[in-house]
Short mmCIF file of C-alpha atoms and ligand atoms in Angstrom, two decimals:
data_model
loop_
_atom_site.label_atom_id
_atom_site.label_comp_id
_atom_site.label_asym_id
_atom_site.label_seq_id
_atom_site.Cartn_x
_atom_site.Cartn_y
_atom_site.Cartn_z
CA UNK O 899 -0.21 -0.18 0.29
CA UNK O 900 1.00 3.25 -0.69
CA UNK O 901 -0.25 5.28 1.81
CA UNK O 902 0.35 5.25 5.35
CA UNK O 903 -2.39 2.77 7.53
CA UNK O 904 -2.81 5.87 9.37
CA UNK O 905 -4.17 8.32 5.91
CA UNK O 906 -6.36 4.95 4.63
CA UNK O 907 -8.02 4.78 8.14
CA UNK O 908 -9.05 8.34 7.43
CA UNK O 909 -10.14 8.05 4.22
CA UNK O 910 -12.21 5.60 5.23
CA UNK O 911 -13.53 7.27 8.11
CA UNK O 912 -14.91 10.06 5.63
CA UNK O 913 -16.45 7.43 2.79
CA UNK O 914 -18.96 5.90 5.54
CA UNK O 915 -21.28 9.04 6.25
CA UNK O 916 -20.99 9.84 2.65
CA UNK O 917 -22.62 5.86 2.16
CA UNK O 918 -19.94 4.64 0.16
CA UNK O 919 -16.94 1.93 0.57
CA UNK O 920 -13.98 0.66 -0.78
CA UNK O 921 -14.22 -2.11 -3.14
CA UNK O 922 -10.83 -3.20 -3.06
CA UNK O 923 -11.01 -4.24 0.77
CA UNK O 924 -13.78 -7.09 0.13
CA UNK O 925 -13.22 -7.74 -3.79
CA UNK O 926 -12.18 -11.22 -2.66
CA UNK O 927 -15.13 -12.06 -0.14
CA UNK O 928 -17.73 -10.66 -2.69
CA UNK O 929 -15.62 -12.61 -5.85
CA UNK O 930 -14.79 -16.25 -4.33
CA UNK O 931 -12.93 -18.17 -6.29
CA UNK O 932 -15.54 -21.23 -5.61
CA UNK O 933 -18.75 -20.68 -4.04
CA UNK O 934 -18.68 -19.60 -0.14
CA UNK O 935 -21.55 -21.09 1.92
CA UNK O 936 -22.53 -19.78 5.09
CA UNK O 937 -24.24 -23.14 6.28
CA UNK O 938 -23.70 -26.34 6.36
CA UNK O 939 -24.84 -29.73 5.94
CA UNK O 940 -27.88 -31.07 8.66
CA UNK O 941 -30.13 -33.37 9.10
CA UNK O 942 -33.39 -33.08 11.05
CA UNK O 943 -34.93 -37.06 12.30
CA UNK O 944 -38.61 -37.24 11.29
CA UNK O 945 -39.09 -38.89 15.15
CA UNK O 946 -37.94 -35.58 16.48
CA UNK O 947 -40.37 -33.23 14.18
CA UNK O 948 -43.17 -35.65 14.72
CA UNK O 949 -42.97 -35.84 18.44
CA UNK O 950 -42.75 -31.81 18.59
CA UNK O 951 -45.58 -30.96 15.97
CA UNK O 952 -48.14 -33.91 17.29
CA UNK O 953 -47.39 -31.59 20.46
CA UNK O 954 -48.23 -28.52 18.68
CA UNK O 955 -51.49 -30.32 17.57
CA UNK O 956 -53.01 -30.28 20.92
CA UNK O 957 -52.02 -26.45 21.25
CA UNK O 958 -53.37 -24.80 18.37
CA UNK O 959 -55.70 -25.60 15.44
CA UNK O 960 -54.59 -25.86 11.55
CA UNK O 961 -57.26 -23.35 11.43
CA UNK O 962 -55.87 -21.18 14.03
CA UNK O 963 -52.45 -21.40 12.56
CA UNK O 964 -52.83 -21.13 9.28
CA UNK O 965 -50.35 -23.56 8.46
CA UNK O 966 -49.37 -25.66 11.59
CA UNK O 967 -46.18 -26.11 10.45
CA UNK O 968 -42.57 -26.19 12.09
CA UNK O 969 -39.70 -24.74 10.45
CA UNK O 970 -36.19 -26.96 9.73
CA UNK O 971 -33.90 -23.95 10.17
CA UNK O 972 -30.72 -24.02 9.34
CA UNK O 973 -28.33 -23.52 12.59
CA UNK O 974 -26.37 -21.14 10.46
CA UNK O 975 -29.86 -19.19 9.47
CA UNK O 976 -31.11 -19.01 12.96
CA UNK O 977 -34.77 -16.59 13.23
CA UNK O 978 -34.53 -16.45 9.29
CA UNK O 979 -36.51 -19.42 7.83
CA UNK O 980 -34.12 -21.16 5.83
CA UNK O 981 -32.88 -24.54 5.27
CA UNK O 982 -30.60 -23.34 2.81
CA UNK O 983 -29.88 -20.22 1.57
CA UNK O 984 -32.71 -19.95 -0.78
CA UNK O 985 -34.91 -22.67 0.39
CA UNK O 986 -37.37 -23.16 3.34
CA UNK O 987 -38.45 -26.45 4.60
CA UNK O 988 -41.09 -27.09 7.29
CA UNK O 989 -42.94 -30.74 8.08
CA UNK O 990 -47.05 -29.79 8.28
CA UNK O 991 -49.44 -32.07 10.59
CA UNK O 992 -53.15 -31.81 10.23
CA UNK O 993 -54.74 -33.97 12.51
CA UNK O 994 -58.30 -35.47 11.02
CA UNK O 995 -61.08 -33.61 10.13
CA UNK O 996 -59.09 -30.03 10.15
CA UNK O 997 -58.33 -28.28 7.22
CA UNK O 998 -55.79 -25.41 6.66
CA UNK O 999 -57.12 -22.96 5.10
CA UNK O 1000 -57.16 -21.96 1.19
CA UNK O 1001 -54.84 -18.79 0.52
CA UNK O 1002 -52.25 -18.20 -2.82
CA UNK O 1003 -48.79 -16.46 -2.70
CA UNK O 1004 -46.22 -16.08 -5.26
CA UNK O 1005 -43.82 -18.05 -3.65
CA UNK O 1006 -44.06 -21.73 -5.30
CA UNK O 1007 -44.69 -25.02 -2.80
CA UNK O 1008 -44.26 -28.79 -3.28
CA UNK O 1009 -45.23 -30.91 -0.52
CA UNK O 1010 -44.02 -34.35 0.17
CA UNK O 1011 -45.84 -36.71 1.60
CA UNK O 1012 -44.76 -38.79 4.98
CA UNK O 1013 -47.05 -40.12 7.13
CA UNK O 1014 -51.01 -40.83 7.30
CA UNK O 1015 -53.75 -41.34 5.20
CA UNK O 1016 -57.01 -39.10 4.41
CA UNK O 1017 -54.80 -35.64 3.68
CA UNK O 1018 -56.76 -34.00 0.52
CA UNK O 1019 -55.45 -30.77 -1.12
CA UNK O 1020 -56.79 -29.06 -3.42
CA UNK O 1021 -55.08 -27.05 -5.65
CA UNK O 1022 -57.37 -24.10 -8.89
CA UNK O 1023 -60.46 -26.07 -8.08
CA UNK O 1024 -58.58 -29.83 -7.99
CA UNK O 1025 -58.47 -32.29 -5.22
CA UNK O 1026 -55.59 -35.04 -5.05
CA UNK O 1027 -55.35 -37.32 -1.99
CA UNK O 1028 -51.67 -36.96 -0.94
CA UNK O 1029 -49.72 -40.64 -0.07
CA UNK O 1030 -46.45 -41.17 1.35
CA UNK O 1031 -44.16 -40.43 -0.79
CA UNK O 1032 -45.44 -38.15 -3.06
CA UNK O 1033 -44.72 -35.10 -4.82
CA UNK O 1034 -47.15 -32.43 -4.93
CA UNK O 1035 -46.96 -29.44 -6.39
CA UNK O 1036 -48.47 -25.90 -5.40
CA UNK O 1037 -47.73 -23.30 -8.65
CA UNK O 1038 -47.35 -19.61 -7.79
CA UNK O 1039 -50.50 -17.74 -6.89
CA UNK O 1040 -52.19 -20.96 -7.37
CA UNK O 1041 -55.23 -21.06 -4.24
CA UNK O 1042 -54.55 -24.37 -2.22
CA UNK O 1043 -56.05 -25.80 0.70
CA UNK O 1044 -55.57 -28.63 2.52
CA UNK O 1045 -57.99 -30.99 4.55
CA UNK O 1046 -57.54 -34.87 6.82
CA UNK O 1047 -60.32 -36.63 5.52
CA UNK O 1048 -58.97 -39.60 7.44
CA UNK O 1049 -58.69 -40.85 11.27
CA UNK O 1050 -54.56 -40.52 11.74
CA UNK O 1051 -52.83 -37.27 11.87
CA UNK O 1052 -50.79 -36.17 8.16
CA UNK O 1053 -46.96 -34.99 7.91
CA UNK O 1054 -45.83 -33.74 5.03
CA UNK O 1055 -42.91 -31.91 4.21
CA UNK O 1056 -43.17 -28.46 2.90
CA UNK O 1057 -40.29 -27.11 0.72
CA UNK O 1058 -40.51 -23.43 -0.51
CA UNK O 1059 -38.70 -21.29 -2.80
CA UNK O 1060 -39.45 -18.50 -0.19
CA UNK O 1061 -35.65 -17.36 0.47
CA UNK O 1062 -35.66 -17.17 -3.00
CA UNK O 1063 -39.18 -15.07 -3.26
CA UNK O 1064 -37.57 -12.46 -0.56
CA UNK O 1065 -34.58 -11.96 -2.51
CA UNK O 1066 -36.23 -10.37 -4.45
CA UNK O 1067 -38.66 -8.81 -2.22
CA UNK O 1068 -41.19 -9.55 -4.66
CA UNK O 1069 -43.78 -11.73 -3.14
CA UNK O 1070 -47.81 -11.29 -2.92
CA UNK O 1071 -50.03 -13.59 -1.00
CA UNK O 1072 -54.24 -13.62 -0.14
CA UNK O 1073 -56.38 -14.98 1.79
CA UNK O 1074 -59.04 -16.76 -0.14
CA UNK O 1075 -62.98 -15.76 0.75
CA UNK O 1076 -63.87 -19.26 1.82
CA UNK O 1077 -61.91 -21.65 4.21
CA UNK O 1078 -62.11 -24.40 1.49
CA UNK O 1079 -62.15 -23.46 -2.31
CA UNK O 1080 -64.91 -24.69 -4.74
CA UNK O 1081 -63.78 -27.74 -6.55
CA UNK O 1082 -64.68 -27.16 -10.26
CA UNK O 1083 -62.68 -30.62 -11.79
CA UNK O 1084 -62.65 -34.08 -10.62
CA UNK O 1085 -59.85 -35.87 -8.59
CA UNK O 1086 -57.08 -37.25 -11.37
CA UNK O 1087 -58.39 -34.50 -13.82
CA UNK O 1088 -54.75 -33.22 -14.44
CA UNK O 1089 -53.33 -36.77 -14.47
CA UNK O 1090 -55.72 -37.80 -17.17
CA UNK O 1091 -54.66 -35.01 -19.64
CA UNK O 1092 -51.29 -34.59 -18.72
CA UNK O 1093 -50.17 -37.47 -17.29
CA UNK O 1094 -50.56 -40.60 -19.44
CA UNK O 1095 -48.36 -39.80 -22.17
CA UNK O 1096 -51.24 -37.66 -23.90
CA UNK O 1097 -52.02 -34.24 -24.19
CA UNK O 1098 -55.20 -31.98 -24.81
CA UNK O 1099 -54.77 -30.77 -28.59
CA UNK O 1100 -54.51 -27.05 -27.44
CA UNK O 1101 -52.20 -28.08 -24.00
CA UNK O 1102 -51.38 -25.11 -22.23
CA UNK O 1103 -50.50 -24.94 -18.58
CA UNK O 1104 -53.42 -23.42 -16.29
CA UNK O 1105 -50.21 -22.76 -14.09
CA UNK O 1106 -48.01 -20.91 -16.29
CA UNK O 1107 -44.50 -21.64 -16.15
CA UNK O 1108 -45.25 -24.56 -13.84
CA UNK O 1109 -46.01 -28.45 -14.65
CA UNK O 1110 -49.72 -28.78 -15.39
CA UNK O 1111 -49.90 -31.92 -13.11
CA UNK O 1112 -49.74 -31.39 -9.25
CA UNK O 1113 -49.75 -34.84 -8.17
CA UNK O 1114 -46.55 -36.97 -9.55
CA UNK O 1115 -47.82 -40.49 -6.99
CA UNK O 1116 -44.59 -42.39 -5.31
CA UNK O 1117 -46.15 -45.49 -6.77
CA UNK O 1118 -45.65 -44.77 -10.21
CA UNK O 1119 -42.15 -42.92 -9.61
CA UNK O 1120 -41.47 -45.87 -7.43
CA UNK O 1121 -42.50 -48.15 -10.31
CA UNK O 1122 -40.47 -46.08 -13.10
CA UNK O 1123 -37.61 -46.65 -11.08
CA UNK O 1124 -37.37 -50.22 -10.55
CA UNK O 1125 -38.23 -51.43 -13.74
CA UNK O 1126 -35.76 -48.61 -15.35
CA UNK O 1127 -32.95 -50.50 -12.72
CA UNK O 1128 -33.46 -53.44 -14.07
CA UNK O 1129 -32.65 -52.67 -17.53
CA UNK O 1130 -29.14 -50.56 -17.12
CA UNK O 1131 -26.40 -50.84 -14.42
CA UNK O 1132 -26.46 -48.27 -11.67
CA UNK O 1133 -24.76 -44.97 -12.90
CA UNK O 1134 -21.85 -44.63 -10.25
CA UNK O 1135 -23.02 -41.33 -8.90
CA UNK O 1136 -26.72 -41.01 -9.82
CA UNK O 1137 -27.43 -44.56 -9.12
CA UNK O 1138 -31.27 -44.95 -10.59
CA UNK O 1139 -32.59 -41.18 -11.10
CA UNK O 1140 -35.27 -40.13 -12.82
CA UNK O 1141 -35.99 -36.07 -13.33
CA UNK O 1142 -40.29 -35.21 -12.02
CA UNK O 1143 -40.63 -33.41 -15.50
CA UNK O 1144 -43.16 -30.86 -17.21
CA UNK O 1145 -44.99 -32.86 -19.95
CA UNK O 1146 -45.77 -29.93 -22.10
CA UNK O 1147 -42.01 -29.39 -22.29
CA UNK O 1148 -40.06 -31.77 -20.87
CA UNK O 1149 -38.12 -29.44 -18.60
CA UNK O 1150 -38.36 -29.02 -14.99
CA UNK O 1151 -41.72 -29.02 -12.92
CA UNK O 1152 -41.24 -25.58 -11.58
CA UNK O 1153 -39.59 -22.02 -12.47
CA UNK O 1154 -37.99 -21.88 -9.55
CA UNK O 1155 -36.96 -25.69 -7.91
CA UNK O 1156 -36.10 -28.56 -9.67
CA UNK O 1157 -36.92 -32.35 -8.01
CA UNK O 1158 -36.06 -35.48 -8.56
CA UNK O 1159 -36.43 -39.13 -6.89
CA UNK O 1160 -33.04 -41.30 -7.19
CA UNK O 1161 -33.83 -45.32 -5.99
CA UNK O 1162 -30.27 -46.53 -4.45
CA UNK O 1163 -30.43 -50.17 -3.79
CA UNK O 1164 -29.27 -52.01 -1.04
CA UNK O 1165 -25.33 -52.01 -0.42
CA UNK O 1166 -24.87 -49.56 -3.52
CA UNK O 1167 -22.54 -46.75 -2.70
CA UNK O 1168 -22.62 -43.90 -5.05
CA UNK O 1169 -19.91 -42.25 -6.02
CA UNK O 1170 -19.21 -38.04 -4.99
CA UNK O 1171 -20.40 -35.25 -6.82
CA UNK O 1172 -21.31 -31.94 -5.84
CA UNK O 1173 -23.08 -29.13 -7.50
CA UNK O 1174 -24.45 -25.57 -7.11
CA UNK O 1175 -27.66 -26.04 -6.27
CA UNK O 1176 -29.16 -26.32 -2.46
CA UNK O 1177 -31.05 -28.99 -1.59
CA UNK O 1178 -33.71 -30.50 0.69
CA UNK O 1179 -33.50 -34.33 0.90
CA UNK O 1180 -36.11 -36.41 1.98
CA UNK O 1181 -36.29 -40.17 2.09
CA UNK O 1182 -39.06 -41.70 0.83
CA UNK O 1183 -38.21 -45.70 1.49
CA UNK O 1184 -35.04 -47.30 2.94
CA UNK O 1185 -32.35 -46.63 5.03
CA UNK O 1186 -28.61 -45.96 5.10
CA UNK O 1187 -26.08 -43.40 5.23
CA UNK O 1188 -24.89 -39.93 3.30
CA UNK O 1189 -21.83 -38.26 3.45
CA UNK O 1190 -22.12 -34.51 2.47
CA UNK O 1191 -19.06 -32.01 2.90
CA UNK O 1192 -17.23 -34.16 5.80
CA UNK O 1193 -20.28 -35.73 7.80
CA UNK O 1194 -22.10 -38.47 7.49
CA UNK O 1195 -25.31 -38.89 8.74
CA UNK O 1196 -27.21 -42.61 9.33
CA UNK O 1197 -30.72 -41.95 7.43
CA UNK O 1198 -34.10 -43.62 7.73
CA UNK O 1199 -37.04 -43.39 6.24
CA UNK O 1200 -39.02 -39.45 6.57
CA UNK O 1201 -35.52 -37.94 7.53
CA UNK O 1202 -35.05 -34.84 5.82
CA UNK O 1203 -31.94 -33.54 4.71
CA UNK O 1204 -30.59 -29.76 4.08
CA UNK O 1205 -27.39 -29.67 1.50
CA UNK O 1206 -26.12 -26.01 0.63
CA UNK O 1207 -24.34 -25.86 -2.61
CA UNK O 1208 -20.80 -27.38 -3.58
CA UNK O 1209 -20.71 -30.04 -0.62
CA UNK O 1210 -19.90 -33.20 -1.74
CA UNK O 1211 -22.65 -36.31 -1.86
CA UNK O 1212 -22.56 -39.64 -1.56
CA UNK O 1213 -25.20 -41.84 -1.10
CA UNK O 1214 -24.94 -45.43 0.86
CA UNK O 1215 -27.73 -47.84 1.27
CA UNK O 1216 -28.40 -50.57 3.63
CA UNK O 1217 -31.74 -51.51 2.57
CA UNK O 1218 -33.32 -50.44 -1.31
CA UNK O 1219 -33.89 -46.43 -0.45
CA UNK O 1220 -35.64 -43.92 -2.27
CA UNK O 1221 -34.60 -40.28 -1.72
CA UNK O 1222 -36.17 -37.37 -3.05
CA UNK O 1223 -34.32 -34.03 -3.76
CA UNK O 1224 -35.73 -30.44 -3.85
CA UNK O 1225 -33.33 -27.96 -4.66
CA UNK O 1226 -32.89 -24.01 -6.35
CA UNK O 1227 -31.25 -26.11 -9.73
CA UNK O 1228 -34.07 -24.37 -12.39
CA UNK O 1229 -33.46 -21.07 -11.06
CA UNK O 1230 -29.76 -21.31 -11.25
CA UNK O 1231 -29.77 -23.22 -14.85
CA UNK O 1232 -31.77 -20.21 -16.11
CA UNK O 1233 -29.83 -17.53 -14.42
CA UNK O 1234 -26.69 -19.26 -16.13
CA UNK O 1235 -24.56 -20.49 -13.49
CA UNK O 1236 -25.29 -23.83 -12.81
CA UNK O 1237 -22.20 -26.04 -12.38
CA UNK O 1238 -21.47 -29.60 -11.29
CA UNK O 1239 -18.65 -31.84 -10.60
CA UNK O 1240 -18.24 -35.53 -10.12
CA UNK O 1241 -15.09 -37.44 -8.82
CA UNK O 1242 -13.16 -39.39 -10.84
CA UNK O 1243 -14.46 -43.28 -10.50
CA UNK O 1244 -13.15 -45.31 -8.45
CA UNK O 1245 -13.43 -49.08 -8.61
C1 LIG K 1727 -47.49 -22.19 2.75
O1 LIG K 1727 -48.36 -21.33 2.28
C2 LIG K 1727 -48.02 -24.09 3.42
O2 LIG K 1727 -49.82 -23.67 2.31
C3 LIG K 1727 -47.19 -24.56 3.50
O3 LIG K 1727 -49.31 -25.64 3.32
C4 LIG K 1727 -45.56 -24.03 4.23
C5 LIG K 1727 -44.55 -21.91 4.78
C6 LIG K 1727 -44.11 -20.62 4.87
C7 LIG K 1727 -45.35 -20.24 3.74
C8 LIG K 1727 -46.62 -20.70 3.22
C9 LIG K 1727 -49.49 -24.25 2.90
C10 LIG K 1727 -45.65 -22.13 3.98
C11 LIG K 1727 -46.17 -21.61 3.35
#
């Protein structure tokens, strides 16, 4: 530095009141050689979430809460309602007979159903029953309400693009006049029109950039993975993975969040890979362990994990495992900065 530290300090002290700052002091924390994440990987055991959430079930109704959700907060983002820098994760409970009242918002949501029977979500006038492992979408700005017509507590994982949405400070929301919206289409209508390898002659999604199908059932996804796996060798890094697709263009199902499911057969370990997208990873079936960066997490069915971008990840299945991912990959791809890296294959 050509000027003395005292001179620099005095100079900086005059910048602050003028709302300016020297880039050269922060350049390399702003522009990093590689991604730097504030958060690390984290795991929430379903047993713990379930216990505490059932307790909330006795403290307030779904109607009072509007959404009875325990936020899965990454410790690096305490108080910020974030699982990763861009994704919200929470687990929702609705008790038999309850309704989570209708509303809509610009944030998109995914439901990954964890436990129970008889939960129905209505989206844009169509109901769908949610069963364990189902991937259900609430598109941006679609009316949605949930109810439990069964006789057991129902739990699901909510993944939302809220932190991303709020980063842009572009979010809107409104309540519906009725706690349950009017239904205008029978159950399975959207799957019949768009999800059977058939399309309406004038195919258009009622949800704009989001897929017209809103329940990708585990039953079909699981069968597809198992059948496809029988016909080829496991991929070293991704085992047998299929992504959820928008049938209108083959792209991802939502404009802000990508989702896929990976089948890792018993005894198989995937080679490490990493990518810039941050992810919520939940277990639909099976057990095993996942290595995220330097940490190893034993997982069982229904556990949820947060994985920040650019952490190496590898999965080992103790039993046949079906692992669900929701990430901000599609947003990063569209913005042009998605990257991934696969480790060289070791036998
Ligand atoms: C929301 O609307 C739902 O509709 C779930 O079920 C979780 C978390 C934050 C903000 C809105 C739902 C949510 C949410």
